mmCIF file of C-alpha atoms in Angstrom:
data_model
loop_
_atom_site.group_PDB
_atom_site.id
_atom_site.type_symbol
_atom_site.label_atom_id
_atom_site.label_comp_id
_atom_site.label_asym_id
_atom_site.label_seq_id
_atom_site.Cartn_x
_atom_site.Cartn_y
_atom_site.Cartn_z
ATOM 1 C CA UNK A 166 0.000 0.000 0.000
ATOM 2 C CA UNK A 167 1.340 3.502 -0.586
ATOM 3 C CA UNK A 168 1.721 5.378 2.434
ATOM 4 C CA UNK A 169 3.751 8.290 1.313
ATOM 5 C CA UNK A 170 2.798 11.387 2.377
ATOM 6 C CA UNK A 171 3.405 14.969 1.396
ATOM 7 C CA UNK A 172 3.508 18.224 3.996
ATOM 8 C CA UNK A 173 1.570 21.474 4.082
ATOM 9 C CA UNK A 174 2.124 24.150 6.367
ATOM 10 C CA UNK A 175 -0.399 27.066 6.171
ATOM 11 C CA UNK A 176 1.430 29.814 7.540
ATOM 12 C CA UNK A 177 -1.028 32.420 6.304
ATOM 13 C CA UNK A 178 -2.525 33.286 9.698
ATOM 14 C CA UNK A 179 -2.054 36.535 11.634
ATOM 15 C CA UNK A 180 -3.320 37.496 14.932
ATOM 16 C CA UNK A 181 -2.964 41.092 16.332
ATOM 17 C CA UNK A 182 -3.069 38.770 19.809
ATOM 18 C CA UNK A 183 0.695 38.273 19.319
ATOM 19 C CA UNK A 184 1.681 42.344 18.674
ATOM 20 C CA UNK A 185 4.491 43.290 19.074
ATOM 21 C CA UNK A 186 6.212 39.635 18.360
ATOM 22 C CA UNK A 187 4.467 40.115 14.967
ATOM 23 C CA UNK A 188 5.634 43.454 13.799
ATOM 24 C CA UNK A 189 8.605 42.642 12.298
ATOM 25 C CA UNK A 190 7.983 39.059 11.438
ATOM 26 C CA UNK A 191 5.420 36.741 10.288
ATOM 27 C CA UNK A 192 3.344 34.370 12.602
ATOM 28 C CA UNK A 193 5.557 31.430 12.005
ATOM 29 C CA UNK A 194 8.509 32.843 12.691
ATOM 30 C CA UNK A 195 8.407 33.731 16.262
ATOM 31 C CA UNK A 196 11.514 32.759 18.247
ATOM 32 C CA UNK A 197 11.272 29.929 21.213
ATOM 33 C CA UNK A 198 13.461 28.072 23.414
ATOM 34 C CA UNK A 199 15.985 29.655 22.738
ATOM 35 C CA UNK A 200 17.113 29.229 19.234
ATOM 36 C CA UNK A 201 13.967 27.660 17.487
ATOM 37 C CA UNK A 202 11.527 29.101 15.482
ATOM 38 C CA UNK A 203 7.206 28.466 15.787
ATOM 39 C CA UNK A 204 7.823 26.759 12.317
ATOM 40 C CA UNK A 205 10.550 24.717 13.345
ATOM 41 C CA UNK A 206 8.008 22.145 15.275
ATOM 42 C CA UNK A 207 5.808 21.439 12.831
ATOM 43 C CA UNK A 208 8.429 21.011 9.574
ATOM 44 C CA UNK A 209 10.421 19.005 11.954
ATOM 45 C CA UNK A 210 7.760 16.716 12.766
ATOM 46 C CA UNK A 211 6.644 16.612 9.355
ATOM 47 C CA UNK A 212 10.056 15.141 8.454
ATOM 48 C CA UNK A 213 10.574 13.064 11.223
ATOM 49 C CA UNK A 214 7.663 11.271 9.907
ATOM 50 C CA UNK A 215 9.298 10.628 6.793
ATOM 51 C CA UNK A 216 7.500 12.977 4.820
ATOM 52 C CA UNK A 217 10.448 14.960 2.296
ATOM 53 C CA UNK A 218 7.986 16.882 0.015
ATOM 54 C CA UNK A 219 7.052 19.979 1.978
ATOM 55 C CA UNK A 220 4.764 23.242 0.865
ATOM 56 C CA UNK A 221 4.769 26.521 3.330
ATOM 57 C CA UNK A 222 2.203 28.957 2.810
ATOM 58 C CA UNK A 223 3.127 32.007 4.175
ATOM 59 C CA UNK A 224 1.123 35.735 3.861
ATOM 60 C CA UNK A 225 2.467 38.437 5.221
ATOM 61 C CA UNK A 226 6.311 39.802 7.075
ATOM 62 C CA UNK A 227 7.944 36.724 5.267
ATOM 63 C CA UNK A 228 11.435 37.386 5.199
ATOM 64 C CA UNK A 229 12.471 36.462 8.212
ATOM 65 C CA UNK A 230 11.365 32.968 7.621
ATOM 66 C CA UNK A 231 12.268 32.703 4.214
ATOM 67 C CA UNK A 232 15.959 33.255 5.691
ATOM 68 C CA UNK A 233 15.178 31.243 8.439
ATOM 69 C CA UNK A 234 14.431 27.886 6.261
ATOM 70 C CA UNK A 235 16.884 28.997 3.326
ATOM 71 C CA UNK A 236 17.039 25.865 0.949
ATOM 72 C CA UNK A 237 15.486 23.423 3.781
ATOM 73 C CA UNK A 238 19.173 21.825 4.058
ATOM 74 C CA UNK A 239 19.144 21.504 7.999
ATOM 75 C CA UNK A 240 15.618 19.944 7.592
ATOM 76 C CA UNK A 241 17.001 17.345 5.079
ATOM 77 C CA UNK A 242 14.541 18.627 2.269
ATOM 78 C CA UNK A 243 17.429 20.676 -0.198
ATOM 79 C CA UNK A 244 16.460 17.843 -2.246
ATOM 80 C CA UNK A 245 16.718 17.256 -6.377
ATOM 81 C CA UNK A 246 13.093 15.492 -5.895
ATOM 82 C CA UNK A 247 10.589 16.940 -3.786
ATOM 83 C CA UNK A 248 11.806 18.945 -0.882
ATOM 84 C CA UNK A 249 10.712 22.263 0.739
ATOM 85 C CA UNK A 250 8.636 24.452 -1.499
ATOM 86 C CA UNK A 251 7.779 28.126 -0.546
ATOM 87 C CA UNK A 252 4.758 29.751 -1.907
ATOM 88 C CA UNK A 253 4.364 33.369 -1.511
ATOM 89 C CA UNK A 254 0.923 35.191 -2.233
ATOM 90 C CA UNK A 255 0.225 36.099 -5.476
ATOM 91 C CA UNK A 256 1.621 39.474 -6.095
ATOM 92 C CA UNK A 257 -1.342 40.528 -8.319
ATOM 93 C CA UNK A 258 -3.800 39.830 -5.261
ATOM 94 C CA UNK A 259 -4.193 42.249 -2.286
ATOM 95 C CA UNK A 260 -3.321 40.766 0.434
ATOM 96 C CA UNK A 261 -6.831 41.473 2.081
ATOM 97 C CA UNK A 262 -8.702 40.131 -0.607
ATOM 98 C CA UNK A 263 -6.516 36.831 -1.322
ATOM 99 C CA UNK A 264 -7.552 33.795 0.613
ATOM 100 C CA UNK A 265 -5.613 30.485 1.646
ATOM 101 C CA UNK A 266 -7.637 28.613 -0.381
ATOM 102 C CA UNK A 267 -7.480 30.918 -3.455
ATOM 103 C CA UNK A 268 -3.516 30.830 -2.930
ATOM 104 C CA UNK A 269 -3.784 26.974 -3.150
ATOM 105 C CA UNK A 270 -5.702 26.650 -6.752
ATOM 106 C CA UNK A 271 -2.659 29.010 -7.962
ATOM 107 C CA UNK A 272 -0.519 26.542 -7.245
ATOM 108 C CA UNK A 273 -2.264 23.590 -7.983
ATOM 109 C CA UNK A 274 0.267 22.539 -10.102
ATOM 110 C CA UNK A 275 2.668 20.905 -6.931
ATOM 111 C CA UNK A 276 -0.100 18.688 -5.889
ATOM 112 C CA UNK A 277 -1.327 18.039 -9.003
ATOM 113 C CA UNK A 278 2.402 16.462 -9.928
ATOM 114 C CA UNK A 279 3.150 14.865 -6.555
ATOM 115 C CA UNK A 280 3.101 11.435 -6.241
ATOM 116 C CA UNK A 281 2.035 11.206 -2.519
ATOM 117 C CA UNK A 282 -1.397 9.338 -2.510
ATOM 118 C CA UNK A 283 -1.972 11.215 0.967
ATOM 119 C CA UNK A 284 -1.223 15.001 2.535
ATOM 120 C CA UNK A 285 -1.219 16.184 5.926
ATOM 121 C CA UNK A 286 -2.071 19.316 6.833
ATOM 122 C CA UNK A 287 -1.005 21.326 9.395
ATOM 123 C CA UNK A 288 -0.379 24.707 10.906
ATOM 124 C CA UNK A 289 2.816 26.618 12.319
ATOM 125 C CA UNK A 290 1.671 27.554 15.874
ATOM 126 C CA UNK A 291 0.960 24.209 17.580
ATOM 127 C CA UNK A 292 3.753 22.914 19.481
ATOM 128 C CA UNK A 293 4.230 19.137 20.034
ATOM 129 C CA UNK A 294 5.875 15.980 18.829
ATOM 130 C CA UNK A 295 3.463 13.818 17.113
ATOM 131 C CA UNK A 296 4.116 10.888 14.337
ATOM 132 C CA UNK A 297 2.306 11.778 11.477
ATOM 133 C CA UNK A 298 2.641 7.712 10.467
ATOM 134 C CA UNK A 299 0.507 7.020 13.679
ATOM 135 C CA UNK A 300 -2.212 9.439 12.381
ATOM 136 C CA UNK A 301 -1.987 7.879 8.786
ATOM 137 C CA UNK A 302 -2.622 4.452 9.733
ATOM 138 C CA UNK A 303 -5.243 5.364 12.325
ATOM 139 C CA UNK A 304 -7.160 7.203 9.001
ATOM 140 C CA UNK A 305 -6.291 4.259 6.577
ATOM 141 C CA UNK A 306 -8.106 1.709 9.376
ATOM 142 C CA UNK A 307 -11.096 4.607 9.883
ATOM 143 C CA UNK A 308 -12.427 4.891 6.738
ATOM 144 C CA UNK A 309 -13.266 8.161 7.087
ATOM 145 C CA UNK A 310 -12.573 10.804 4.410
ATOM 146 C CA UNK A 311 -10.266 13.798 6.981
ATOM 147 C CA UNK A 312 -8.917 12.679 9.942
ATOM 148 C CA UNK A 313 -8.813 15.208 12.502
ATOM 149 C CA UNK A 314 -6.231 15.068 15.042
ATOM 150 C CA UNK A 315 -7.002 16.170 18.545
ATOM 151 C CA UNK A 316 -5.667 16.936 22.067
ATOM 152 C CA UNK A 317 -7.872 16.684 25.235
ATOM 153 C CA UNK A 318 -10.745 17.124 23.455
ATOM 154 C CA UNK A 319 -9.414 20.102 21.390
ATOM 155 C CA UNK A 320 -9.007 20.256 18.009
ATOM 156 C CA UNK A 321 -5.251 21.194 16.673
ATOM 157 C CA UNK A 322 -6.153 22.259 13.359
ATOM 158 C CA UNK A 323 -4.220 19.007 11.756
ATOM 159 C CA UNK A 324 -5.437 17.024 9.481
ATOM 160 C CA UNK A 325 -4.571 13.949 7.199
ATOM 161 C CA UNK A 326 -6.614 13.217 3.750
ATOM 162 C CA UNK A 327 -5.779 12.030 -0.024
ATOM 163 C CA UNK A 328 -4.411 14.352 -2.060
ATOM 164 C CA UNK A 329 -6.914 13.327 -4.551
ATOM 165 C CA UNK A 330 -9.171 14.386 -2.460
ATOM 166 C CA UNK A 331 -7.702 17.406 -1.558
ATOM 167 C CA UNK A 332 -7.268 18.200 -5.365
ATOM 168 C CA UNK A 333 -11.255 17.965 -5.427
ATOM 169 C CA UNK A 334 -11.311 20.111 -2.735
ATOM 170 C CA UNK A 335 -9.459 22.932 -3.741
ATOM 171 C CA UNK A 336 -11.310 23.034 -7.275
ATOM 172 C CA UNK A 337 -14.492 23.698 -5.456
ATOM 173 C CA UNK A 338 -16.471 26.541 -4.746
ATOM 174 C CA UNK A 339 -15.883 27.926 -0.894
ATOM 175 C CA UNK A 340 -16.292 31.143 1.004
ATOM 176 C CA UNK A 341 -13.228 33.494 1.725
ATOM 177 C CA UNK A 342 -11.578 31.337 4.204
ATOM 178 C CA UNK A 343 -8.659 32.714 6.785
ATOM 179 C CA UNK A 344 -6.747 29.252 7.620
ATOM 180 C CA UNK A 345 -6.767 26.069 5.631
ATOM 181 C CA UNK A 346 -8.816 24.252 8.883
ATOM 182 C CA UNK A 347 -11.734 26.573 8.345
ATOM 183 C CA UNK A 348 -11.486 25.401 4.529
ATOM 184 C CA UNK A 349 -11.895 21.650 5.400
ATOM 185 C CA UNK A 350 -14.398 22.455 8.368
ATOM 186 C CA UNK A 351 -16.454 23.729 5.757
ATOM 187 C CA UNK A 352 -16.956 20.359 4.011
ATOM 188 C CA UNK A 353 -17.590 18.837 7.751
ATOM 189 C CA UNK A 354 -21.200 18.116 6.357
ATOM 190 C CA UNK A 355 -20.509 16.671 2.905
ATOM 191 C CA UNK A 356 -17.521 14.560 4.066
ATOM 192 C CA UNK A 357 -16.939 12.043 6.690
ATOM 193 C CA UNK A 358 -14.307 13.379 9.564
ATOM 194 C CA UNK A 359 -12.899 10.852 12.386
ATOM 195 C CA UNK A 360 -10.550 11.826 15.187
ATOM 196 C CA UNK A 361 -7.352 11.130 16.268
ATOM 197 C CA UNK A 362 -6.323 11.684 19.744
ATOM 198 C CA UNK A 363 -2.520 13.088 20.118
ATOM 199 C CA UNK A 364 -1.404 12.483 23.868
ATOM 200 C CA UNK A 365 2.053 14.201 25.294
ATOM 201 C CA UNK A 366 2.822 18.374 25.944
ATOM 202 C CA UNK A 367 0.906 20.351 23.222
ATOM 203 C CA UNK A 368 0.346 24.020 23.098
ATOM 204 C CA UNK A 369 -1.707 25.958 20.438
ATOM 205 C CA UNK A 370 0.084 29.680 20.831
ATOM 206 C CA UNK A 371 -2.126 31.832 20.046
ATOM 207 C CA UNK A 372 -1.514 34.850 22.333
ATOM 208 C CA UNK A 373 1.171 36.473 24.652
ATOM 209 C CA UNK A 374 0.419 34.580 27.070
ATOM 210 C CA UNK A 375 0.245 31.128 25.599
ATOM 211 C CA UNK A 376 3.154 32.185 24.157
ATOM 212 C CA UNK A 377 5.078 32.811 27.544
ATOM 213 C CA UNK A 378 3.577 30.079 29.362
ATOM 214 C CA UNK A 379 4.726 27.276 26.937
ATOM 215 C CA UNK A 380 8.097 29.430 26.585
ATOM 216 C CA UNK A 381 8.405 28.801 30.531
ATOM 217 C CA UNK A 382 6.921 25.032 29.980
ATOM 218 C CA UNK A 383 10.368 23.959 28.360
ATOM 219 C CA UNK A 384 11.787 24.507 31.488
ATOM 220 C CA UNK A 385 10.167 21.880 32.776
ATOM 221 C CA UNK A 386 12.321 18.449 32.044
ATOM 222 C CA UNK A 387 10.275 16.112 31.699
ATOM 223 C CA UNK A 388 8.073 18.365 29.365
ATOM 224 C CA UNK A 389 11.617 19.263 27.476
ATOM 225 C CA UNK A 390 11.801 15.574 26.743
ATOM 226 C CA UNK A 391 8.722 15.287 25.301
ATOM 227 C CA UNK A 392 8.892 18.080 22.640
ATOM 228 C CA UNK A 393 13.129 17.521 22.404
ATOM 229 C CA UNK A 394 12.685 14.036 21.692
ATOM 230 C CA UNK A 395 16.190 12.100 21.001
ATOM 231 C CA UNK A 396 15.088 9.804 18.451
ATOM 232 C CA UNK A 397 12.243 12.801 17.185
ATOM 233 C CA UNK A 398 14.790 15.796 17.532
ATOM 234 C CA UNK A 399 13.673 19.323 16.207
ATOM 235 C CA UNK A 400 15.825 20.555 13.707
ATOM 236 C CA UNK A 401 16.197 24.355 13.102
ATOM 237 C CA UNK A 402 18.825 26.710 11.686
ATOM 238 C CA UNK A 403 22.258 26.308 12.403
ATOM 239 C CA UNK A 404 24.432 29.176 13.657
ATOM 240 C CA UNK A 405 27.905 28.991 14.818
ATOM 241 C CA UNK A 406 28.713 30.802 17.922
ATOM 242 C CA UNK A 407 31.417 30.830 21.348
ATOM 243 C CA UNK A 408 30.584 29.021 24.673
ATOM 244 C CA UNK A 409 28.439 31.352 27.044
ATOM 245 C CA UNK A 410 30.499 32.895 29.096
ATOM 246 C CA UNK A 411 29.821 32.904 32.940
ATOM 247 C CA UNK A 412 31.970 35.555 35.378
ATOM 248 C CA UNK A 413 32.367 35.043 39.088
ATOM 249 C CA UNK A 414 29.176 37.438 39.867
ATOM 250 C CA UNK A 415 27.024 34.900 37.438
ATOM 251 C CA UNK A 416 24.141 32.775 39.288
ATOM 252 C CA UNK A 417 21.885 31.116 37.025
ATOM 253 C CA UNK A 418 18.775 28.752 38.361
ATOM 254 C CA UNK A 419 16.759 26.139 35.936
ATOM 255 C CA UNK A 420 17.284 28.770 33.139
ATOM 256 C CA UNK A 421 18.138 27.912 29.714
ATOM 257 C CA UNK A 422 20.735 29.982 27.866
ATOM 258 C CA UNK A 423 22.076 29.758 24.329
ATOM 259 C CA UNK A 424 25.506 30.210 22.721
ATOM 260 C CA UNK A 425 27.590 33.560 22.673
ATOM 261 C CA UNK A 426 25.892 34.987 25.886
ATOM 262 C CA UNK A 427 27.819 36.984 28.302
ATOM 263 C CA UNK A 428 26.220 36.318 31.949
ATOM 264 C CA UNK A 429 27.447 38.444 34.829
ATOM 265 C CA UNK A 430 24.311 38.288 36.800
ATOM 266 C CA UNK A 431 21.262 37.183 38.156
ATOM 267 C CA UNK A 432 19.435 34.814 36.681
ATOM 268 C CA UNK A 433 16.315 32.287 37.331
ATOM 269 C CA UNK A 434 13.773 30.736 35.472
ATOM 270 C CA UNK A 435 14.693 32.357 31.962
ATOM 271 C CA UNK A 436 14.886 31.545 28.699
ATOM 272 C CA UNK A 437 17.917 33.582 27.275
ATOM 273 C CA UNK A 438 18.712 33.553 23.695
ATOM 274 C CA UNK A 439 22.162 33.799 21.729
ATOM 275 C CA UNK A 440 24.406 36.749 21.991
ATOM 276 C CA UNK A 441 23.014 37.785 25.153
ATOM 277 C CA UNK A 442 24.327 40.146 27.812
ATOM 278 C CA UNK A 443 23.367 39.850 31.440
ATOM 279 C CA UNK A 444 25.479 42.453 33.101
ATOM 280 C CA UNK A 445 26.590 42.397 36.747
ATOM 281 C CA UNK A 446 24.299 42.612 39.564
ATOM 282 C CA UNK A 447 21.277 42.404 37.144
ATOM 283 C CA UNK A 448 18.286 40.351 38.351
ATOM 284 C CA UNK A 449 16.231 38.512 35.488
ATOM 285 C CA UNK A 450 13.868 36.171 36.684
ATOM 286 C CA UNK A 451 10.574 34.754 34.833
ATOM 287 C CA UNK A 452 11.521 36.128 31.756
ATOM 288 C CA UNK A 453 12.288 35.749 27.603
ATOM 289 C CA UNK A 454 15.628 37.809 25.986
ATOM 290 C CA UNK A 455 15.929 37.143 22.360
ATOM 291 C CA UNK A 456 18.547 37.325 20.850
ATOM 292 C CA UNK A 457 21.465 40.000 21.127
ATOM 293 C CA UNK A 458 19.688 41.900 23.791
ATOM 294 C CA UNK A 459 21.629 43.470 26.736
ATOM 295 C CA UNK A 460 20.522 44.152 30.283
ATOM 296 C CA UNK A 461 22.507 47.247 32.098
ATOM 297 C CA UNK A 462 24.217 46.732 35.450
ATOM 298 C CA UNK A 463 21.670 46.561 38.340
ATOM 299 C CA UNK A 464 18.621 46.162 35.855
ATOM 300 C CA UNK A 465 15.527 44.048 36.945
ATOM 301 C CA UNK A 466 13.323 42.159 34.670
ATOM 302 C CA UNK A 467 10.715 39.966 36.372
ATOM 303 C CA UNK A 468 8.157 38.617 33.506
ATOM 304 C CA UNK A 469 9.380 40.414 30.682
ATOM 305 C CA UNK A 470 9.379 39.379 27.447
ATOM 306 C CA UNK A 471 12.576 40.989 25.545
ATOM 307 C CA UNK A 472 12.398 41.016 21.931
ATOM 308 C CA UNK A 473 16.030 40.920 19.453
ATOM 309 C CA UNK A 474 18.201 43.774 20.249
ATOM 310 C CA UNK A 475 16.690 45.481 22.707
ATOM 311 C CA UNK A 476 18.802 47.501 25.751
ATOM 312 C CA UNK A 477 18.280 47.743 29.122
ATOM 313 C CA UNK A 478 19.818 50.725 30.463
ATOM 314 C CA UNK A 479 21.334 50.583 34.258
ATOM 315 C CA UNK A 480 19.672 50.564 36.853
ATOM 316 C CA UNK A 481 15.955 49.688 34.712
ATOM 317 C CA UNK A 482 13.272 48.077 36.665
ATOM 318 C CA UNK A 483 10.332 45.884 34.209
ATOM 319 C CA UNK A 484 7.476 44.208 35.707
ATOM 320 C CA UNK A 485 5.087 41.987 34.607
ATOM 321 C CA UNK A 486 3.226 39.241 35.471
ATOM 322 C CA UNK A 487 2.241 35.334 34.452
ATOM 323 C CA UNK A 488 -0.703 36.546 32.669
ATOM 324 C CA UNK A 489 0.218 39.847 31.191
ATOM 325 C CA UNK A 490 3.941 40.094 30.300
ATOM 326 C CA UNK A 491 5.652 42.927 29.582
ATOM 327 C CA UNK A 492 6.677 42.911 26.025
ATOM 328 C CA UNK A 493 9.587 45.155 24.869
ATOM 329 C CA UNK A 494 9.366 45.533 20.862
ATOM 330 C CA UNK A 495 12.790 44.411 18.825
ATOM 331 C CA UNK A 496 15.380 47.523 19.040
ATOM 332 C CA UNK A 497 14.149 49.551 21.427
ATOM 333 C CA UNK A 498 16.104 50.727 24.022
ATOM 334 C CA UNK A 499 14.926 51.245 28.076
ATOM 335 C CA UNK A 500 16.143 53.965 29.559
ATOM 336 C CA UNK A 501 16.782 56.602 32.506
ATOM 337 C CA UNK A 502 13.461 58.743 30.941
ATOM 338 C CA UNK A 503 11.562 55.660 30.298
ATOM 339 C CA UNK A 504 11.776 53.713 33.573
ATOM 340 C CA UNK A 505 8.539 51.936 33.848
#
């Protein structure tokens, strides 16, 4: 029986929810964990499940993903067959009046020439580790025509289906759709949907706060296991950088810090991301510094999301708190007539 499989991602959506992560860069490419991006989670388990033709759709504030993936070689899919295909919008369609769906008929062509009797669709803000191959046979033995996968009793917006039908789909008549799960939730009526139940850490980000809560989740070990799987690994883009270095004055606690950081103070519970500067006797605790960012001697930052580049000026106190985190925007700089 043919089993092979071929990948969508629809990174079309956009959410003001996620402002100001999303000023500067599209949905899907939102930092995590340190060195990851949202996209990285889903193409990675789209590979581990041995699935090496790949279509992203993104919409809108692409560029930092398109040099984020580059030719898909660190995801094994800079391939002479198949591989990772990027489809932009259509440059002669507004992008207010261009839908997902209308985006998919333009390119019709890649699924009408792949050879993958099935496709598996799926979105770039849930994070997990699932086995597409699991969700295939569980469809095969279902009958059904969509297989839905779900988590507790929530949907995930992933789906598996024949590309045939798919094809079908596409060709058909449907209302101005935002997200390719509205597009087959449409058909829920005319088509026969089963579910599949995904068990282990899953998130949907969808806000600041999901976004910071699943950020501070990875801290967790046992959850880190679950989404860092060793024989499931995430892949992402390689960058080559020095050791972190750590001073005498440098106390760290369950944090996570990435290459090329310079720590000289304080800090707990953090996610820290490459290139950054902690300097001495500055306390960050419950917080998120992306990448290249800098926090002045004596700062504070206590559930505070820091976005690339940003500077903390001495002696800078930032509160927030688990729900509402304070979010700095990329490049800005914090100082002695902005203390907040």
């Amino acid at each position: 029986m043919n089993k092979q499989m071929l990948g969508i991602i629809d990174a079309s959506p956009y959410t003001d929810e996620l402002k100001p992560l999303t000023t500067h860069r599209t949905f899907s490419a939102i930092p995590i964990a340190g060195r990851y991006r949202l996209v990285d989670f889903m193409l990675s388990n789209l590979v581990n499940s041995g699935i090496y033709s790949v279509a992203l759709f993104p919409k809108i504030n692409s560029r930092s993903l398109l040099d984020h993936l580059g030719s898909g070689k660190q995801w094994d899919l800079a391939r002479k067959r198949d591989g990772l295909f990027v489809f932009p919008p259509r440059a002669d369609y507004p992008l207010d009046q261009s839908s997902i769906v209308s985006l998919l008929r333009y390119h019709i062509d890649y699924f009408l020439r792949s050879k993958q009797k099935y496709a598996v669709i799926t979105n770039s803000c849930t994070i997990c580790n699932i086995d597409f191959k699991d969700v295939l046979d569980h469809h095969i033995r279902s009958n059904a025509h969509i297989t839905e996968v779900y988590h507790k009793e929530q949907s995930l917006h992933l789906y598996v289906l024949e590309t045939a039908l798919l094809i079908d789909l596409i060709h058909q008549e449907s209302f101005h759709v935002k997200t390719l799960s509205e597009f087959l939730q449409s058909f829920s009526s005319k088509y026969s949907f089963s579910r599949y139940e995904h068990e282990g850490y899953t998130m949907v980000i969808s806000d600041i706060s999901s976004y910071f809560n699943s950020s501070m989740d990875m801290l967790n070990r046992p959850i880190w296991d679950q989404l860092f799987a060793k024989d499931r690994p995430v892949y992402t883009k390689a960058k080559d950088e020095p050791p972190t270095r750590y001073t005498k004055t440098a106390v760290v606690k369950n944090s996570m810090i990435a290459n090329g950081c310079v720590i000289e103070g304080y800090v707990e519970n953090c996610i820290i991301f490459r290139g950054v500067k902690i300097e001495k006797g500055a306390i960050v605790k419950n917080s998120i510094v992306m990448q290249k960012s800098c926090v002045g001697e004596k700062g504070l930052l206590n559930y505070v999301i820091l976005d690339k580049d940003v500077k903390i000026e001495r002696n800078i106190q930032l509160v927030g708190d688990i729900e509402n985190p304070n979010v700095i925007p990329k490049g800005t700089v914090q100082g002695s007539l902005m203390n907040l």
